[in-house]
Amino acid sequence: MAGLLQLMDNLSFSVNLVVSFFLLISITALFHYLNKNNKKKLPPSPPALPVLGHLHLLKKPLHRMLIDISSRYGPITFLRFGSRPALVISSHTLAEQCLTNHDMSFSNRVQLPSVMMPDMIGTANYSSHWRNMRQIVSVELLSNQQLQATSITRAEEIEDMVHQLFQSHKSHEKAEGPNCYRRLDFRKTIFELTMNVLMMLIAGKRFYGDKIEDVEETQKFREAVEGWFELSGAANAEDFMPLLRILDLQGVMKKMKRVTELNEEMAQKIIDEHRQEGIRKKKTMISSMLEQGKKDSEKYSDFVIRNIAISLLLAGTETSANTIEWAMALLLNNPDILQKGRAEIDAQVGNQRLIQESDLNDLPYLHCIISETLRLYPAGPLLVPHESREEISLRGYEIPKGTMLLVNLYQIQRDPEIWEEPMKFKPERFEDGRSNGKWMAPFGMGRRRCPGEALAMREVGVVLGALIQCFDWQRIGSELIDLTEGSGLSIRMVTQLEVMYRPRKIMTDVLL
């Protein structure tokens, strides 16, 4: 599902190609559409084009375009993307109704033809298969007990990252002199870290950095994973115009099929390796599931294990990396907040050891920084789109079965009726319970709420904390960092974050 919203955001090229193709059937389609819906009381809607619906209105980023529509048509709006109906919600009361009161009715996921892995946790419809995966992940793999048991793995990866940054800067000092700053591709560094953390938890191996064991396998893995992130964000008109699917004008379907096969091949290879005697040096998520599979082979089939492994990897990497990147950008634009966060870490953790997950409960201001980052830049600005399993009555309107639900979390969490100075980065708003009762849902709500929330908060907290604790940070130049948002299901910065850093002298003994 990653990149679903980019598919919508970037359709202008495809739309131009196909307008003439649909011209001959537009009148027929218009009459069909009007006849089908004239008996239903639908929410307010902008004027639509035959066949294309509201595709002509789409601009980047989608969550901002939807703010413009809601300002004219209200907090509940009905749109049509080609053949797909969509319900746009932009108030917290309506969002809560959809995700709690109508939780079951909206428990399906939007199934797009180009997303060829419809059986993952984030893409599967509500079913016994989904409930089985959810139970395994929530109760067994990501329970509080398991998170505590695997904290050492995350700590080792984070320690390895800060040591590499230290050594890289040390070699830079030889040319530039002591106490200098070094330029860093922050986005790349954090993406590779989050990828390694998840791969170590899932499979006990890493595919980035200096400690790579199998170069050929690594290249294949990177092609599979990075290809998924790239292609799932491509424009694909076929997802919204069924008659175009067979044509595959942009070749997305063919490429995605290749990437899907690679992901499944890699996941199965790791499962097979874990079955071999003596191949495992430490306990991993896959080894745990295989062990349970000896007692219940149907519940823990290879099909289930593959989909869980791919789900955790693809869903957990991009979102956590984006949140850490946004947090650092906001801190560099607000150095007083960065210093306040560092002072808390110095006071509570000190400079004789690296911050650990067990320290996070004693670092409330760090938690405030993360909460404020997620308020301004939620990992999913429109959540992961739901789909209605049945016709629903909402605020007196009739919502058809099969309607895509888009909750504009980005807009709701910046609502001036809820938040004072909503556009300002102000972590203090979360201090001392001041924001208790104020609506936020960065990980979703209801039965489709993200099962990886606790893991994400631990990882983001300790990674951001370690970076603040160990290094001095500066912007490149005097200008503020550009906070322009990109489009997509997982919101990222348009301009990839690059920064200047140097080790803090008081942390030298820890970093050596």
XYZ file of N, CA and C in Angstrom, residues 97-110 125-126 385-394 399-405 446-448:
108
model
N -16.115 8.688 14.183
C -17.290 7.890 13.833
C -16.929 6.799 12.833
N -16.162 7.170 11.811
C -15.795 6.198 10.779
C -14.894 5.092 11.316
N -13.945 5.463 12.181
C -12.915 4.518 12.613
C -13.236 3.811 13.924
N -14.312 4.221 14.602
C -14.729 3.525 15.828
C -16.168 3.036 15.709
N -17.131 3.957 15.565
C -18.537 3.553 15.458
C -18.781 2.665 14.241
N -18.152 3.019 13.115
C -18.306 2.248 11.876
C -17.027 1.475 11.562
N -16.312 1.103 12.591
C -15.028 0.417 12.457
C -15.132 -0.813 11.567
N -16.104 -1.674 11.848
C -16.252 -2.899 11.074
C -16.644 -2.603 9.630
N -17.516 -1.626 9.443
C -17.979 -1.300 8.090
C -16.842 -0.795 7.206
N -15.862 -0.117 7.811
C -14.728 0.420 7.053
C -13.453 -0.395 7.286
N -13.577 -1.676 7.562
C -12.408 -2.480 7.939
C -11.663 -3.083 6.755
N -12.180 -2.936 5.541
C -11.459 -3.428 4.369
C -10.387 -2.439 3.930
N -9.497 -2.904 3.076
C -8.494 -2.046 2.462
C -8.810 -1.892 0.974
N -8.369 -0.767 0.415
C -8.540 -0.532 -1.016
C -7.627 -1.492 -1.779
N -7.806 -7.425 3.048
C -9.139 -7.119 3.533
C -9.370 -7.789 4.881
N -10.387 -7.315 5.588
C -10.740 -7.918 6.874
C -11.210 -9.345 6.615
N -5.655 4.150 3.409
C -7.072 4.205 3.043
C -7.836 2.927 3.360
N -8.997 3.121 3.984
C -9.920 2.025 4.249
C -10.906 1.920 3.085
N -11.723 0.873 3.098
C -12.790 0.727 2.110
C -14.017 0.147 2.793
N -15.189 0.648 2.427
C -16.434 0.200 3.059
C -16.819 -1.191 2.572
N -17.192 -2.048 3.510
C -17.607 -3.416 3.193
C -19.087 -3.488 2.860
N -19.811 -2.416 3.181
C -21.262 -2.385 3.009
C -21.706 -0.934 2.884
N -22.957 -0.728 2.510
C -23.488 0.634 2.468
C -23.630 1.157 3.893
N -23.265 2.426 4.092
C -23.224 3.005 5.434
C -23.992 4.317 5.441
N -24.720 4.569 6.520
C -25.383 5.855 6.719
C -24.516 6.697 7.649
N -24.119 7.878 7.172
C -23.225 8.743 7.940
C -23.686 10.189 7.804
N -23.439 6.201 2.077
C -22.103 5.928 1.535
C -22.124 4.549 0.888
N -21.892 4.455 -0.427
C -21.992 3.165 -1.114
C -20.946 2.153 -0.643
N -21.282 0.895 -0.783
C -20.317 -0.176 -0.549
C -19.156 -0.015 -1.532
N -17.939 -0.312 -1.070
C -16.771 -0.210 -1.940
C -16.213 1.188 -2.070
N -16.581 2.081 -1.135
C -16.084 3.457 -1.169
C -14.759 3.569 -0.421
N -13.787 4.213 -1.043
C -12.492 4.461 -0.416
C -12.643 5.553 0.645
N -12.119 5.307 1.851
C -12.177 6.283 2.940
C -10.818 6.958 3.094
N -9.065 2.069 15.827
C -9.888 0.889 15.597
C -9.090 -0.356 15.302
N -9.773 -1.335 14.724
C -9.145 -2.647 14.525
C -8.034 -2.615 13.474
N -7.989 -1.587 12.616
C -6.912 -1.495 11.638
C -5.790 -0.567 12.089
